[in-house]
Amino acid sequence: MVKLLHTLADHEDDVNCCAFSSSLLATCSLDKTIRLYSLSDFAEAPYSPLKFHTYAVHCCCFSPSGHILASCSTDGTTVLWDTQNGQILAVMEQPSGSPVRVCRFSPDSTCLVSGASDGTVVLWNAQSYKLHRCASVKDGSLVACAFSPPGNLFVTGSSCGDLTVWDDKMRCLHSEKAHDLGITCCDFSSQPVPGFELKYKSTLTGHCAPVLACAFSHDGQMLVSGSVDKSVIVYDTNTENILHTLTQHTRYVTTCAFAPNILLLATGSMDKTVNIWQFDTETLCQAKIQDHPKQFTENWSEDDVSNWLCAEGLEDLVDIFKMNNIDGRELLNLTKESLADDLKIESLGLRSKVLRKIEELRTKVKTLSSEIPDEFICPITRELMKDPVIASDGYSYEKEAMENWISKKKRTSPMTNLVLSSVILIPNRTLKMAIDRWLSETHQK
């Protein structure tokens, strides 16, 4: 479940953006102000609102440490604020003087990107507050920006629909038309993706009007979007199913953000309010458990087992299972005797329910194992590959298994027994995609 925890109604005009640090929530508005609230009780900071901008404030964001807040405005400036006292640290003027629509810190806090209405994008040194590099897109206003989790590249989105990828030296790596009617927001998931490759994955549906905002949760398990249809939709990123639809706002939803350390979501709107939503533990467990069909149960960690218990309505057993270090392999080996004697579960009904759920898992494992195509199985482990690589013998193996094979000074091929010409392992992305697609289709049957 998701419940409305609090509503902030201090802005006098449309709310344009909201952002979390580990202890604060920042909001900015057409009313030219930025407001800061404590996450402990949502009380406004004594030095809030922050006032400097002479026109609408379009975007605000915290540095990763949370010590600095950046804001940008139609007045052509990006301002850095000390979040401890609200004092201005720097005022950085866009070289062209054009309205600044978006700003973002790099993950290591060394740089700040600002994008403007004339298509210019500036990379600032966040320590010296000096302009580091500057570039521009061909068409449209820059209205969206996001850094990749490693920080070695960032993307910008324009009102013409172009998505552009830049490296940390402001070199354009890739640009393509992503949306016909313009981009309004973009974000990176925290889930790691090896190498750089930008390609279409899927389209999420649910809104009946243009989408104005989107954001991933910090574990990458959920994606939230806000729309002109006044609704907020929360998706499971693994299954792409809709988890929740929130309809509290009375006008366009312009911004949304997840808190980094707690299960909070903030949504801002042209109705001048910011709503704070709280997710319960069951919602988080359900979102995480959706990804379990993509791996075998015997490979589950103790946390995976805890998530499974929550999703099956057995959250009262989480502590007992953790105390006994029950991972996926141990879970599948549990019996009615071990539940009673080792785990000390006294209730006969509860033991019977656990056993039924475990038996369902065993059936799934047997079914999935019998259907695995041979080309998806590692020749060394004889198990489904998670991270396939191609060796110099031309065969594909599970990366960890092949690395272990080579580390034991076995320079011969596991398949041909001939000497390997090289120990370099190349990611087999095509096979990885085929495996993921097969797992997804198997789960849907």
Short mmCIF file of C-alpha atoms in Angstrom, two decimals:
data_model
loop_
_atom_site.label_atom_id
_atom_site.label_comp_id
_atom_site.label_asym_id
_atom_site.label_seq_id
_atom_site.Cartn_x
_atom_site.Cartn_y
_atom_site.Cartn_z
CA MET A 1 0.00 0.00 0.00
CA VAL A 2 0.94 3.64 -0.51
CA LYS A 3 -0.53 6.27 1.78
CA LEU A 4 -0.51 10.05 1.65
CA LEU A 5 1.71 11.04 4.56
CA HIS A 6 1.78 14.82 4.28
CA THR A 7 0.85 17.71 1.97
CA LEU A 8 2.98 20.85 1.70
CA ALA A 9 1.08 23.92 0.50
CA ASP A 10 3.47 26.82 1.08
CA HIS A 11 4.22 27.84 -2.52
CA GLU A 12 2.13 30.60 -4.06
CA ASP A 13 2.39 29.31 -7.63
CA ASP A 14 3.06 26.13 -9.64
CA VAL A 15 5.59 23.71 -8.13
CA ASN A 16 8.22 22.95 -10.78
CA CYS A 17 10.61 20.55 -9.07
CA CYS A 18 11.29 18.65 -5.86
CA ALA A 19 14.41 16.83 -4.67
CA PHE A 20 15.53 14.81 -1.65
CA SER A 21 18.75 14.60 0.30
CA SER A 22 19.14 12.11 3.16
CA SER A 23 17.61 14.62 5.60
CA LEU A 24 15.88 17.35 3.58
CA LEU A 25 13.25 17.88 0.89
CA ALA A 26 13.67 20.85 -1.47
CA THR A 27 10.90 22.31 -3.64
CA CYS A 28 10.95 25.18 -6.13
CA SER A 29 8.26 27.14 -7.88
CA LEU A 30 7.10 29.74 -10.35
CA ASP A 31 6.84 31.99 -7.27
CA LYS A 32 10.66 32.48 -7.54
CA THR A 33 11.44 30.67 -4.26
CA ILE A 34 13.02 27.44 -3.05
CA ARG A 35 11.73 25.86 0.16
CA LEU A 36 13.47 23.33 2.40
CA TYR A 37 11.79 20.87 4.78
CA SER A 38 13.10 18.42 7.36
CA LEU A 39 12.28 14.78 6.63
CA SER A 40 11.86 14.04 10.33
CA ASP A 41 8.66 16.09 10.72
CA PHE A 42 8.30 18.04 7.42
CA ALA A 43 8.78 21.31 9.28
CA GLU A 44 10.16 24.08 7.08
CA ALA A 45 13.77 25.05 7.75
CA PRO A 46 14.13 28.31 9.72
CA TYR A 47 16.05 29.93 6.83
CA SER A 48 13.47 28.87 4.23
CA PRO A 49 12.26 30.07 1.75
CA LEU A 50 15.46 30.77 -0.16
CA LYS A 51 15.15 33.95 -2.21
CA PHE A 52 17.49 35.27 -4.89
CA HIS A 53 16.06 34.44 -8.29
CA THR A 54 14.16 37.20 -10.03
CA TYR A 55 12.05 34.89 -12.18
CA ALA A 56 10.59 31.38 -11.97
CA VAL A 57 12.80 28.64 -10.47
CA HIS A 58 12.64 25.63 -12.80
CA CYS A 59 14.83 23.03 -11.14
CA CYS A 60 16.61 22.22 -7.88
CA CYS A 61 18.93 19.35 -6.90
CA PHE A 62 21.17 18.33 -4.01
CA SER A 63 24.82 17.40 -4.23
CA PRO A 64 25.34 13.72 -3.33
CA SER A 65 26.49 14.69 0.18
CA GLY A 66 23.41 16.86 0.65
CA HIS A 67 25.51 19.82 1.81
CA ILE A 68 24.86 21.93 -1.30
CA LEU A 69 21.63 22.68 -3.14
CA ALA A 70 21.59 23.98 -6.71
CA SER A 71 18.72 25.93 -8.24
CA CYS A 72 18.26 27.39 -11.73
CA SER A 73 15.91 29.96 -13.14
CA THR A 74 14.51 31.88 -16.06
CA ASP A 75 16.77 34.71 -14.88
CA GLY A 76 19.71 32.88 -16.52
CA THR A 77 21.48 31.88 -13.32
CA THR A 78 22.30 28.70 -11.43
CA VAL A 79 22.72 29.31 -7.70
CA LEU A 80 24.49 27.10 -5.15
CA TRP A 81 23.18 27.21 -1.58
CA ASP A 82 24.61 25.96 1.73
CA THR A 83 21.91 23.63 3.07
CA GLN A 84 23.08 24.13 6.66
CA ASN A 85 22.17 27.81 6.79
CA GLY A 86 20.65 28.80 3.44
CA GLN A 87 23.57 31.06 2.50
CA ILE A 88 24.51 31.56 -1.16
CA LEU A 89 27.81 29.93 -2.09
CA ALA A 90 27.94 30.93 -5.75
CA VAL A 91 25.90 32.50 -8.55
CA MET A 92 26.82 31.06 -11.94
CA GLU A 93 25.52 32.87 -15.01
CA GLN A 94 24.74 30.96 -18.19
CA PRO A 95 27.18 32.34 -20.80
CA SER A 96 24.36 33.15 -23.21
CA GLY A 97 22.14 34.62 -20.52
CA SER A 98 19.39 32.27 -21.64
CA PRO A 99 16.84 30.91 -19.13
CA VAL A 100 18.26 27.86 -17.33
CA ARG A 101 15.78 24.98 -17.29
CA VAL A 102 17.66 22.12 -15.63
CA CYS A 103 20.70 21.46 -13.39
CA ARG A 104 22.31 18.27 -12.09
CA PHE A 105 25.31 17.35 -9.92
CA SER A 106 27.67 14.57 -10.99
CA PRO A 107 27.71 11.56 -8.62
CA ASP A 108 31.16 12.54 -7.27
CA SER A 109 30.08 16.20 -6.69
CA THR A 110 32.95 17.54 -8.79
CA CYS A 111 30.77 18.91 -11.61
CA LEU A 112 27.40 20.51 -12.16
CA VAL A 113 25.56 20.59 -15.49
CA SER A 114 23.15 23.35 -16.43
CA GLY A 115 20.97 23.32 -19.55
CA ALA A 116 19.29 26.35 -21.06
CA SER A 117 16.42 27.34 -23.36
CA ASP A 118 18.78 28.20 -26.21
CA GLY A 119 20.17 24.65 -26.25
CA THR A 120 23.43 25.43 -24.46
CA VAL A 121 24.74 22.98 -21.90
CA VAL A 122 27.44 24.03 -19.44
CA LEU A 123 29.67 21.83 -17.31
CA TRP A 124 30.70 23.78 -14.18
CA ASN A 125 33.49 22.95 -11.74
CA ALA A 126 31.50 22.51 -8.52
CA GLN A 127 34.53 23.31 -6.33
CA SER A 128 35.80 26.48 -7.99
CA TYR A 129 32.36 27.46 -9.40
CA LYS A 130 34.07 28.20 -12.71
CA LEU A 131 32.86 27.26 -16.17
CA HIS A 132 34.68 24.10 -17.25
CA ARG A 133 33.25 23.32 -20.68
CA CYS A 134 30.34 24.41 -22.83
CA ALA A 135 28.46 22.88 -25.77
CA SER A 136 25.02 23.01 -27.36
CA VAL A 137 22.40 20.86 -29.04
CA LYS A 138 21.22 21.56 -32.57
CA ASP A 139 17.55 22.19 -31.93
CA GLY A 140 15.23 23.04 -29.08
CA SER A 141 15.54 23.96 -25.43
CA LEU A 142 17.40 21.73 -22.98
CA VAL A 143 14.82 20.70 -20.40
CA ALA A 144 16.14 17.42 -18.98
CA CYS A 145 19.46 16.03 -17.75
CA ALA A 146 20.71 12.98 -15.84
CA PHE A 147 24.12 11.54 -14.93
CA SER A 148 24.85 7.84 -15.22
CA PRO A 149 25.54 6.22 -11.80
CA PRO A 150 29.32 5.95 -12.45
CA GLY A 151 29.35 9.62 -13.52
CA ASN A 152 31.40 9.05 -16.66
CA LEU A 153 28.60 10.27 -18.91
CA PHE A 154 25.33 12.20 -18.80
CA VAL A 155 22.33 12.61 -21.06
CA THR A 156 20.33 15.68 -21.98
CA GLY A 157 16.84 15.88 -23.41
CA SER A 158 15.47 18.66 -25.57
CA SER A 159 12.05 20.09 -26.32
CA CYS A 160 12.47 18.78 -29.88
CA GLY A 161 12.69 15.21 -28.58
CA ASP A 162 16.44 14.65 -29.00
CA LEU A 163 18.27 12.55 -26.42
CA THR A 164 22.00 13.32 -26.40
CA VAL A 165 24.73 11.41 -24.57
CA TRP A 166 27.88 13.29 -23.46
CA ASP A 167 31.07 12.11 -21.80
CA ASP A 168 32.74 13.98 -18.95
CA LYS A 169 34.77 16.00 -21.47
CA MET A 170 31.56 17.25 -23.12
CA ARG A 171 32.08 15.16 -26.24
CA CYS A 172 28.84 14.09 -27.88
CA LEU A 173 28.80 10.29 -27.92
CA HIS A 174 25.36 9.75 -29.37
CA SER A 175 22.20 11.65 -30.29
CA GLU A 176 18.85 10.43 -31.52
CA LYS A 177 15.19 11.36 -31.68
CA ALA A 178 13.64 9.71 -28.64
CA HIS A 179 10.19 11.33 -28.53
CA ASP A 180 8.35 12.99 -31.40
CA LEU A 181 6.70 15.63 -29.21
CA GLY A 182 9.69 16.52 -27.06
CA ILE A 183 11.37 15.24 -23.91
CA THR A 184 10.21 16.58 -20.56
CA CYS A 185 12.33 14.53 -18.15
CA CYS A 186 14.89 11.71 -18.04
CA ASP A 187 16.57 9.61 -15.38
CA PHE A 188 19.07 6.74 -14.98
CA SER A 189 18.36 3.58 -13.03
CA SER A 190 20.91 2.55 -10.42
CA GLN A 191 20.89 -0.99 -11.81
CA PRO A 192 24.29 -1.49 -13.49
CA VAL A 193 24.57 -1.90 -17.25
CA PRO A 194 27.97 -3.05 -18.59
CA GLY A 195 29.54 -0.81 -21.22
CA PHE A 196 27.81 1.99 -23.09
CA GLU A 197 24.94 1.20 -25.35
CA LEU A 198 21.86 3.35 -25.92
CA LYS A 199 18.95 1.55 -27.48
CA TYR A 200 15.19 1.39 -27.18
CA LYS A 201 13.98 -1.05 -24.51
CA SER A 202 10.23 -0.60 -24.03
CA THR A 203 7.35 1.85 -23.67
CA LEU A 204 5.37 2.09 -20.45
CA THR A 205 1.70 2.94 -20.78
CA GLY A 206 -0.92 4.04 -18.27
CA HIS A 207 -1.25 7.79 -18.61
CA CYS A 208 -3.89 9.30 -20.89
CA ALA A 209 -2.07 12.62 -21.38
CA PRO A 210 1.54 13.88 -21.78
CA VAL A 211 4.05 12.75 -19.13
CA LEU A 212 5.91 15.64 -17.48
CA ALA A 213 8.14 13.87 -14.94
CA CYS A 214 9.76 10.53 -14.18
CA ALA A 215 12.19 9.17 -11.61
CA PHE A 216 13.67 5.83 -10.57
CA SER A 217 13.73 4.69 -6.96
CA HIS A 218 17.27 4.53 -5.60
CA ASP A 219 17.40 0.74 -5.79
CA GLY A 220 16.13 0.84 -9.38
CA GLN A 221 13.18 -1.43 -8.58
CA MET A 222 10.47 1.20 -9.15
CA LEU A 223 9.81 4.01 -11.63
CA VAL A 224 7.36 6.83 -10.99
CA SER A 225 5.83 9.20 -13.54
CA GLY A 226 3.63 12.30 -13.32
CA SER A 227 1.33 13.56 -16.03
CA VAL A 228 -0.94 16.22 -17.44
CA ASP A 229 -3.75 13.78 -16.57
CA LYS A 230 -3.13 14.79 -12.90
CA SER A 231 -2.11 11.28 -11.90
CA VAL A 232 1.07 9.64 -10.60
CA ILE A 233 1.86 6.07 -11.65
CA VAL A 234 4.37 3.79 -9.91
CA TYR A 235 5.74 0.93 -12.04
CA ASP A 236 7.72 -2.19 -11.22
CA THR A 237 10.78 -1.80 -13.45
CA ASN A 238 11.35 -5.55 -13.73
CA THR A 239 7.89 -6.59 -14.86
CA GLU A 240 6.82 -3.13 -16.14
CA ASN A 241 3.51 -3.66 -14.34
CA ILE A 242 1.68 -0.77 -12.65
CA LEU A 243 1.99 -1.06 -8.88
CA HIS A 244 0.03 2.05 -7.89
CA THR A 245 -1.90 4.95 -9.42
CA LEU A 246 -2.11 8.06 -7.21
CA THR A 247 -4.74 10.69 -7.99
CA GLN A 248 -4.54 13.24 -5.19
CA HIS A 249 -3.41 16.25 -7.27
CA THR A 250 -6.01 18.50 -8.87
CA ARG A 251 -3.83 19.88 -11.67
CA TYR A 252 -0.86 18.75 -13.82
CA VAL A 253 1.80 16.73 -11.96
CA THR A 254 5.09 18.42 -12.85
CA THR A 255 7.68 16.66 -10.71
CA CYS A 256 8.33 13.50 -8.69
CA ALA A 257 11.26 12.20 -6.65
CA PHE A 258 12.14 9.25 -4.41
CA ALA A 259 13.98 9.71 -1.12
CA PRO A 260 17.39 7.97 -1.02
CA ASN A 261 17.23 6.09 2.28
CA ILE A 262 13.56 5.73 3.21
CA LEU A 263 10.42 4.68 1.36
CA LEU A 264 9.14 8.17 0.59
CA LEU A 265 7.95 9.68 -2.69
CA ALA A 266 7.36 13.38 -3.30
CA THR A 267 5.11 14.66 -6.11
CA GLY A 268 4.63 18.31 -7.05
CA SER A 269 1.92 19.93 -9.11
CA MET A 270 0.53 23.04 -10.71
CA ASP A 271 -2.02 22.92 -7.88
CA LYS A 272 0.78 24.54 -5.80
CA THR A 273 1.16 21.53 -3.49
CA VAL A 274 3.74 18.84 -2.84
CA ASN A 275 2.42 15.48 -1.64
CA ILE A 276 4.61 13.13 0.39
CA TRP A 277 3.72 9.45 -0.04
CA GLN A 278 4.92 6.55 2.09
CA PHE A 279 5.36 2.98 0.85
CA ASP A 280 4.88 0.13 3.28
CA THR A 281 7.31 -2.79 3.51
CA GLU A 282 4.95 -5.12 1.66
CA THR A 283 4.96 -2.88 -1.41
CA LEU A 284 8.76 -2.89 -1.51
CA CYS A 285 8.89 -6.66 -1.07
CA GLN A 286 6.35 -7.19 -3.86
CA ALA A 287 8.35 -4.95 -6.18
CA LYS A 288 11.55 -6.87 -5.45
CA ILE A 289 10.03 -10.33 -5.57
CA GLN A 290 8.84 -9.74 -9.15
CA ASP A 291 12.44 -10.12 -10.28
CA HIS A 292 12.92 -13.53 -8.67
CA PRO A 293 11.60 -15.55 -11.65
CA LYS A 294 14.63 -14.23 -13.52
CA GLN A 295 16.92 -16.34 -11.38
CA PHE A 296 16.79 -19.80 -9.84
CA THR A 297 15.49 -20.07 -6.31
CA GLU A 298 18.56 -21.98 -5.13
CA ASN A 299 20.64 -18.90 -5.95
CA TRP A 300 18.56 -16.59 -3.74
CA SER A 301 20.35 -14.72 -0.98
CA GLU A 302 18.97 -14.45 2.55
CA ASP A 303 17.50 -11.06 1.60
CA ASP A 304 15.80 -12.62 -1.42
CA VAL A 305 14.19 -15.18 0.86
CA SER A 306 13.02 -12.36 3.16
CA ASN A 307 11.44 -10.58 0.20
CA TRP A 308 9.72 -13.81 -0.84
CA LEU A 309 8.31 -14.26 2.67
CA CYS A 310 6.91 -10.72 2.62
CA ALA A 311 5.33 -11.21 -0.79
CA GLU A 312 3.68 -14.44 0.37
CA GLY A 313 2.23 -12.84 3.51
CA LEU A 314 4.75 -14.54 5.80
CA GLU A 315 6.61 -11.42 6.96
CA ASP A 316 6.35 -12.56 10.62
CA LEU A 317 8.87 -15.30 9.79
CA VAL A 318 11.55 -13.01 8.34
CA ASP A 319 13.50 -12.68 11.59
CA ILE A 320 13.38 -16.44 12.25
CA PHE A 321 14.67 -17.25 8.75
CA LYS A 322 17.42 -14.62 9.00
CA MET A 323 18.57 -15.90 12.39
CA ASN A 324 18.97 -19.32 10.85
CA ASN A 325 20.68 -18.02 7.68
CA ILE A 326 18.08 -19.48 5.33
CA ASP A 327 19.06 -18.74 1.73
CA GLY A 328 17.47 -20.14 -1.43
CA ARG A 329 19.19 -23.51 -1.28
CA GLU A 330 18.29 -23.99 2.38
CA LEU A 331 14.74 -22.86 1.69
CA LEU A 332 14.16 -25.59 -0.89
CA ASN A 333 15.50 -28.20 1.55
CA LEU A 334 13.17 -27.30 4.43
CA THR A 335 10.85 -30.03 5.69
CA LYS A 336 7.99 -30.14 8.19
CA GLU A 337 10.47 -31.55 10.74
CA SER A 338 13.04 -28.79 10.25
CA LEU A 339 10.34 -26.11 10.43
CA ALA A 340 9.19 -27.47 13.77
CA ASP A 341 12.47 -28.65 15.34
CA ASP A 342 15.09 -26.28 13.91
CA LEU A 343 13.12 -23.08 13.22
CA LYS A 344 10.76 -23.64 16.18
CA ILE A 345 7.63 -22.66 14.25
CA GLU A 346 4.96 -23.90 16.65
CA SER A 347 1.80 -23.26 14.63
CA LEU A 348 0.82 -26.31 12.57
CA GLY A 349 -1.19 -24.11 10.19
CA LEU A 350 1.73 -21.77 9.64
CA ARG A 351 4.12 -24.67 9.00
CA SER A 352 1.65 -26.14 6.47
CA LYS A 353 1.37 -22.79 4.65
CA VAL A 354 5.15 -22.44 4.43
CA LEU A 355 5.51 -25.98 3.08
CA ARG A 356 2.83 -25.35 0.42
CA LYS A 357 4.63 -22.22 -0.76
CA ILE A 358 7.98 -24.04 -0.81
CA GLU A 359 6.47 -26.86 -2.84
CA GLU A 360 5.21 -24.29 -5.38
CA LEU A 361 8.79 -23.00 -5.67
CA ARG A 362 10.14 -26.53 -6.14
CA THR A 363 7.64 -27.13 -8.94
CA LYS A 364 8.68 -23.89 -10.64
CA VAL A 365 12.35 -24.83 -10.37
CA LYS A 366 11.75 -28.26 -11.91
CA THR A 367 9.65 -26.83 -14.73
CA LEU A 368 12.11 -24.07 -15.51
CA SER A 369 15.12 -26.39 -15.36
CA SER A 370 13.60 -28.89 -17.78
CA GLU A 371 12.81 -26.19 -20.34
CA ILE A 372 16.18 -24.40 -20.47
CA PRO A 373 17.57 -24.35 -24.02
CA ASP A 374 20.96 -26.06 -24.20
CA GLU A 375 22.67 -22.94 -25.55
CA PHE A 376 21.72 -21.05 -22.36
CA ILE A 377 23.51 -23.55 -20.10
CA CYS A 378 27.14 -23.00 -19.08
CA PRO A 379 29.31 -25.98 -20.12
CA ILE A 380 31.21 -25.74 -16.83
CA THR A 381 28.45 -25.32 -14.23
CA ARG A 382 25.64 -26.92 -16.24
CA GLU A 383 23.40 -24.11 -14.98
CA LEU A 384 21.59 -21.22 -16.66
CA MET A 385 24.06 -18.44 -17.45
CA LYS A 386 23.55 -15.04 -15.82
CA ASP A 387 26.56 -13.23 -17.26
CA PRO A 388 27.64 -15.08 -20.43
CA VAL A 389 31.05 -14.37 -21.98
CA ILE A 390 32.75 -15.62 -25.13
CA ALA A 391 36.18 -17.24 -24.73
CA SER A 392 38.83 -17.48 -27.44
CA ASP A 393 37.64 -21.02 -28.26
CA GLY A 394 34.39 -19.50 -29.57
CA TYR A 395 32.18 -21.01 -26.85
CA SER A 396 30.12 -19.11 -24.27
CA TYR A 397 30.51 -19.64 -20.53
CA GLU A 398 29.29 -18.14 -17.27
CA LYS A 399 31.80 -15.37 -16.55
CA GLU A 400 32.61 -16.30 -12.96
CA ALA A 401 32.96 -19.99 -13.81
CA MET A 402 35.31 -19.30 -16.70
CA GLU A 403 37.39 -16.86 -14.67
CA ASN A 404 37.77 -19.52 -11.98
CA TRP A 405 38.71 -22.07 -14.64
CA ILE A 406 41.46 -19.80 -15.99
CA SER A 407 42.67 -18.73 -12.51
CA LYS A 408 43.46 -22.35 -11.73
CA LYS A 409 45.97 -22.19 -14.61
CA LYS A 410 43.80 -24.20 -16.91
CA ARG A 411 44.74 -22.53 -20.17
CA THR A 412 42.83 -25.15 -22.12
CA SER A 413 39.30 -24.96 -23.46
CA PRO A 414 36.66 -26.69 -21.28
CA MET A 415 34.98 -27.82 -24.51
CA THR A 416 37.86 -28.85 -26.81
CA ASN A 417 40.74 -29.34 -24.34
CA LEU A 418 42.93 -27.35 -26.71
CA VAL A 419 45.14 -24.48 -25.50
CA LEU A 420 43.30 -21.14 -25.43
CA SER A 421 44.89 -18.56 -27.70
CA SER A 422 43.86 -15.80 -25.27
CA VAL A 423 42.39 -15.51 -21.77
CA ILE A 424 40.38 -12.40 -22.67
CA LEU A 425 36.64 -12.88 -22.10
CA ILE A 426 34.17 -10.85 -24.15
CA PRO A 427 30.62 -10.17 -22.83
CA ASN A 428 28.07 -12.02 -24.97
CA ARG A 429 25.34 -9.38 -24.88
CA THR A 430 23.30 -11.04 -27.62
CA LEU A 431 23.09 -14.26 -25.62
CA LYS A 432 22.37 -12.33 -22.42
CA MET A 433 19.43 -10.59 -24.11
CA ALA A 434 18.13 -13.92 -25.43
CA ILE A 435 18.30 -15.45 -21.94
CA ASP A 436 16.52 -12.47 -20.36
CA ARG A 437 13.85 -12.58 -23.05
CA TRP A 438 13.33 -16.33 -22.53
CA LEU A 439 13.07 -15.88 -18.76
CA SER A 440 10.53 -13.10 -19.20
CA GLU A 441 8.41 -15.17 -21.61
CA THR A 442 8.63 -18.21 -19.32
CA HIS A 443 7.45 -16.17 -16.35
CA GLN A 444 4.46 -14.83 -18.31
CA LYS A 445 3.21 -18.27 -19.33
#
